Tab-separated table of C-alpha atoms in Angstrom:
chain	number	residue	atom	x	y	z
N	1	UNK	CA	274.738	130.975	233.543
N	2	UNK	CA	270.912	131.186	233.909
N	3	UNK	CA	269.827	131.878	237.488
N	4	UNK	CA	267.614	129.489	238.976
N	5	UNK	CA	265.847	131.215	242.080
N	6	UNK	CA	263.734	129.211	244.503
N	7	UNK	CA	261.735	131.329	247.226
N	8	UNK	CA	260.082	129.260	250.127
N	9	UNK	CA	258.358	130.482	253.188
N	10	UNK	CA	255.114	131.833	254.518
N	11	UNK	CA	253.077	134.467	252.615
N	12	UNK	CA	253.866	137.947	253.811
N	13	UNK	CA	254.730	141.256	252.417
N	14	UNK	CA	258.414	140.455	252.986
N	15	UNK	CA	258.174	137.232	250.839
N	16	UNK	CA	256.225	139.319	248.232
N	17	UNK	CA	258.986	141.946	248.204
N	18	UNK	CA	261.700	139.326	247.618
N	19	UNK	CA	259.644	137.597	244.810
N	20	UNK	CA	259.203	141.158	243.160
N	21	UNK	CA	263.036	141.465	243.031
N	22	UNK	CA	263.392	138.058	241.824
N	23	UNK	CA	261.244	138.797	238.800
N	24	UNK	CA	263.649	141.409	237.877
N	25	UNK	CA	266.692	139.237	237.810
N	26	UNK	CA	265.238	135.994	236.159
N	27	UNK	CA	262.894	135.234	233.414
N	28	UNK	CA	261.410	132.556	235.649
N	29	UNK	CA	261.634	131.683	239.319
N	30	UNK	CA	259.927	129.366	241.492
N	31	UNK	CA	258.106	130.143	244.892
N	32	UNK	CA	256.565	127.762	247.430
N	33	UNK	CA	254.659	130.091	249.767
N	34	UNK	CA	252.221	128.573	252.542
N	35	UNK	CA	249.345	130.446	253.537
N	36	UNK	CA	249.108	132.304	256.806
N	37	UNK	CA	247.758	129.613	259.277
N	38	UNK	CA	245.671	131.662	261.794
N	39	UNK	CA	242.753	133.866	261.964
N	40	UNK	CA	244.410	137.110	260.804
N	41	UNK	CA	244.800	137.374	257.161
N	42	UNK	CA	247.979	138.181	255.420
N	43	UNK	CA	248.578	139.834	251.947
N	44	UNK	CA	247.810	137.812	248.917
N	45	UNK	CA	250.783	135.752	247.646
N	46	UNK	CA	252.881	137.431	245.022
N	47	UNK	CA	251.954	137.082	241.338
N	48	UNK	CA	253.430	138.367	238.080
N	49	UNK	CA	255.158	137.193	234.973
N	50	UNK	CA	257.925	134.814	235.493
N	51	UNK	CA	256.597	133.385	238.855
N	52	UNK	CA	256.113	129.473	238.869
N	53	UNK	CA	254.140	128.553	242.090
N	54	UNK	CA	254.880	125.144	243.585
N	55	UNK	CA	253.298	123.326	246.401
N	56	UNK	CA	254.943	122.580	249.585
N	57	UNK	CA	253.872	120.903	252.840
N	58	UNK	CA	256.618	121.931	255.292
N	59	UNK	CA	255.796	119.243	257.802
N	60	UNK	CA	256.691	116.500	255.343
N	61	UNK	CA	260.143	115.483	254.530
N	62	UNK	CA	258.847	113.780	251.219
N	63	UNK	CA	257.315	117.133	250.262
N	64	UNK	CA	260.636	118.886	250.755
N	65	UNK	CA	262.111	116.435	248.322
N	66	UNK	CA	259.475	116.780	245.978
N	67	UNK	CA	259.643	120.540	245.982
N	68	UNK	CA	263.335	120.448	245.316
N	69	UNK	CA	262.983	118.229	242.347
N	70	UNK	CA	260.130	120.376	241.036
N	71	UNK	CA	262.052	123.479	241.056
N	72	UNK	CA	265.014	121.873	239.324
N	73	UNK	CA	262.641	120.527	236.709
N	74	UNK	CA	261.211	124.188	236.195
N	75	UNK	CA	264.482	126.020	236.468
N	76	UNK	CA	266.952	123.438	235.119
N	77	UNK	CA	268.935	123.964	238.321
N	78	UNK	CA	268.554	125.672	241.606
N	79	UNK	CA	271.425	128.383	242.043
N	80	UNK	CA	269.969	130.325	244.847
N	81	UNK	CA	267.374	129.411	247.447
N	82	UNK	CA	265.948	132.023	249.765
N	83	UNK	CA	264.091	130.894	252.627
N	84	UNK	CA	261.820	133.534	254.407
N	85	UNK	CA	260.453	133.323	257.831
N	86	UNK	CA	257.865	135.698	259.046
N	87	UNK	CA	256.796	134.379	262.407
N	88	UNK	CA	252.981	134.544	263.115
N	89	UNK	CA	251.686	136.662	266.043
N	90	UNK	CA	249.412	135.003	268.580
N	91	UNK	CA	248.467	137.230	271.252
N	92	UNK	CA	246.497	135.015	273.605
N	93	UNK	CA	246.824	133.885	277.202
N	94	UNK	CA	248.477	130.342	277.640
N	95	UNK	CA	245.285	128.786	278.415
N	96	UNK	CA	243.528	129.851	275.187
N	97	UNK	CA	246.130	128.626	272.746
N	98	UNK	CA	244.666	126.291	270.068
N	99	UNK	CA	246.579	122.892	270.019
N	100	UNK	CA	245.796	122.480	266.193
N	101	UNK	CA	247.294	126.011	265.548
N	102	UNK	CA	250.351	125.226	267.497
N	103	UNK	CA	251.071	122.009	265.417
N	104	UNK	CA	250.657	123.925	262.202
N	105	UNK	CA	253.146	126.719	263.280
N	106	UNK	CA	255.628	124.077	264.510
N	107	UNK	CA	255.507	122.421	261.211
N	108	UNK	CA	255.317	125.543	259.016
N	109	UNK	CA	257.900	127.735	260.926
N	110	UNK	CA	260.225	125.431	262.540
N	111	UNK	CA	260.215	121.718	261.436
N	112	UNK	CA	259.947	122.453	257.816
N	113	UNK	CA	263.194	124.434	257.585
N	114	UNK	CA	265.218	121.331	258.588
N	115	UNK	CA	263.652	119.103	255.851
N	116	UNK	CA	264.111	121.707	253.139
N	117	UNK	CA	267.556	122.561	253.977
N	118	UNK	CA	268.621	119.172	254.032
N	119	UNK	CA	267.432	118.654	250.487
N	120	UNK	CA	268.874	121.979	249.256
N	121	UNK	CA	272.306	121.265	250.865
N	122	UNK	CA	272.472	117.891	249.080
N	123	UNK	CA	271.699	119.529	245.745
N	124	UNK	CA	274.283	122.224	246.237
N	125	UNK	CA	276.855	119.866	247.552
N	126	UNK	CA	276.598	117.516	244.736
N	127	UNK	CA	276.992	120.441	242.269
N	128	UNK	CA	279.856	121.958	244.381
N	129	UNK	CA	278.141	125.457	244.211
N	130	UNK	CA	274.966	127.260	245.425
N	131	UNK	CA	273.584	129.876	247.543
N	132	UNK	CA	271.275	129.610	250.471
N	133	UNK	CA	270.010	132.805	252.131
N	134	UNK	CA	267.871	132.562	255.277
N	135	UNK	CA	265.822	135.890	255.817
N	136	UNK	CA	264.131	136.561	259.191
N	137	UNK	CA	261.417	139.025	259.892
N	138	UNK	CA	262.353	139.901	263.571
N	139	UNK	CA	259.703	139.759	266.172
N	140	UNK	CA	261.978	139.596	269.088
N	141	UNK	CA	260.117	142.374	270.906
N	142	UNK	CA	257.313	139.976	271.778
N	143	UNK	CA	254.656	142.768	272.022
N	144	UNK	CA	255.484	143.924	275.541
N	145	UNK	CA	253.885	143.108	278.827
N	146	UNK	CA	250.556	144.453	277.995
N	147	UNK	CA	250.242	142.869	274.622
N	148	UNK	CA	252.259	139.655	274.769
N	149	UNK	CA	252.946	137.422	271.864
N	150	UNK	CA	253.426	133.843	272.904
N	151	UNK	CA	254.562	132.352	269.651
N	152	UNK	CA	256.181	134.900	267.317
N	153	UNK	CA	259.358	135.440	269.336
N	154	UNK	CA	259.872	131.750	269.820
N	155	UNK	CA	259.481	131.170	266.107
N	156	UNK	CA	261.904	133.877	265.520
N	157	UNK	CA	264.611	132.592	268.002
N	158	UNK	CA	264.349	129.119	266.517
N	159	UNK	CA	264.984	130.401	262.931
N	160	UNK	CA	267.718	132.548	264.287
N	161	UNK	CA	269.432	129.628	265.975
N	162	UNK	CA	268.931	127.373	263.116
N	163	UNK	CA	270.436	129.873	260.692
N	164	UNK	CA	273.317	130.611	262.974
N	165	UNK	CA	274.133	126.873	263.388
N	166	UNK	CA	273.825	126.403	259.675
N	167	UNK	CA	276.294	129.168	258.769
N	168	UNK	CA	278.823	127.899	261.320
N	169	UNK	CA	278.474	124.339	259.897
N	170	UNK	CA	278.837	125.193	256.299
N	171	UNK	CA	281.956	127.103	256.360
N	172	UNK	CA	283.760	124.244	254.572
N	173	UNK	CA	280.944	123.420	252.271
N	174	UNK	CA	281.106	124.475	248.560
N	175	UNK	CA	277.904	126.547	248.900
N	176	UNK	CA	277.426	129.818	250.612
N	177	UNK	CA	275.059	130.494	253.470
N	178	UNK	CA	273.682	134.041	254.299
N	179	UNK	CA	271.712	135.519	257.399
N	180	UNK	CA	269.464	138.394	256.608
N	181	UNK	CA	267.354	140.109	259.387
N	182	UNK	CA	264.452	142.570	258.510
N	183	UNK	CA	262.592	144.390	261.284
N	184	UNK	CA	258.920	143.556	261.229
N	185	UNK	CA	256.999	146.118	259.182
N	186	UNK	CA	260.175	147.332	257.474
N	187	UNK	CA	259.862	145.407	254.141
N	188	UNK	CA	260.296	148.267	251.776
N	189	UNK	CA	263.274	147.748	249.807
N	190	UNK	CA	263.990	144.401	251.794
N	191	UNK	CA	263.893	142.561	248.690
N	192	UNK	CA	266.491	144.471	246.862
N	193	UNK	CA	268.673	144.353	249.996
N	194	UNK	CA	268.683	140.521	250.112
N	195	UNK	CA	269.656	140.248	246.393
N	196	UNK	CA	272.350	142.964	247.108
N	197	UNK	CA	273.955	140.783	249.753
N	198	UNK	CA	273.943	137.646	247.556
N	199	UNK	CA	275.330	139.300	244.487
N	200	UNK	CA	277.910	141.080	246.249
N	201	UNK	CA	279.401	137.749	247.371
N	202	UNK	CA	281.110	137.811	244.052
N	203	UNK	CA	283.521	135.458	242.795
N	204	UNK	CA	287.258	134.830	242.900
N	205	UNK	CA	289.203	136.776	245.471
N	206	UNK	CA	285.839	138.150	246.714
N	207	UNK	CA	283.878	134.891	246.990
N	208	UNK	CA	282.073	134.276	250.293
N	209	UNK	CA	282.629	137.861	251.509
N	210	UNK	CA	279.247	138.136	252.908
N	211	UNK	CA	278.533	134.569	253.586
N	212	UNK	CA	278.293	132.800	257.004
N	213	UNK	CA	277.212	136.032	258.860
N	214	UNK	CA	274.074	138.104	259.598
N	215	UNK	CA	273.230	141.144	257.674
N	216	UNK	CA	270.772	143.709	259.134
N	217	UNK	CA	268.411	145.605	257.096
N	218	UNK	CA	266.977	148.951	258.273
N	219	UNK	CA	266.798	149.372	261.975
N	220	UNK	CA	269.310	148.103	264.331
N	221	UNK	CA	268.621	144.494	265.683
N	222	UNK	CA	270.594	144.056	268.781
N	223	UNK	CA	269.709	140.441	269.516
N	224	UNK	CA	271.583	139.112	266.318
N	225	UNK	CA	275.244	138.096	266.519
N	226	UNK	CA	277.771	137.305	263.654
């Protein structure tokens, strides 16, 4: 069966690493990557043979449905969806926070996941198969007392809690859900690790061996549970 890989998330070195690995495994794959919303520039979005870029407005449930349909049209079917959360860093005092930026961050990094997962779960449930991997670039440290990050740890905790609940609630579903945590700045080989976890799920007696739990890449991430 031809693999239909969809990658969605924000532009980052982590999403680029995962996209590079997807290009090694499928002739074509889709990516819906949203630009970094704040002042600090992130790496350019991944590019290369096989990548089919798709538009996505995370704050819109209609856009989530449109993205899912577009990916199916391009790929024939979605067999694997990889959602990549790289929390933004906002090192400002509370009084200096920009309301417009907060709204964008909530849409892009928190609310959008619920809309997209709803659509993907419906597709996988109807087809009685599928893989959903939630990949988190961990920023739980928060930068410390002298350099606090007011936004990143909150986004990280939200994505972690969402993934945790999704893994627990999908145990009896016909699709697999995986959680993968990558320490911030440790993206080297992270893409290969994500696909290794998915592909080791196997079939038959080994099916779902890695599903329903967190897999930690690189450095130890003590805040994550099973």
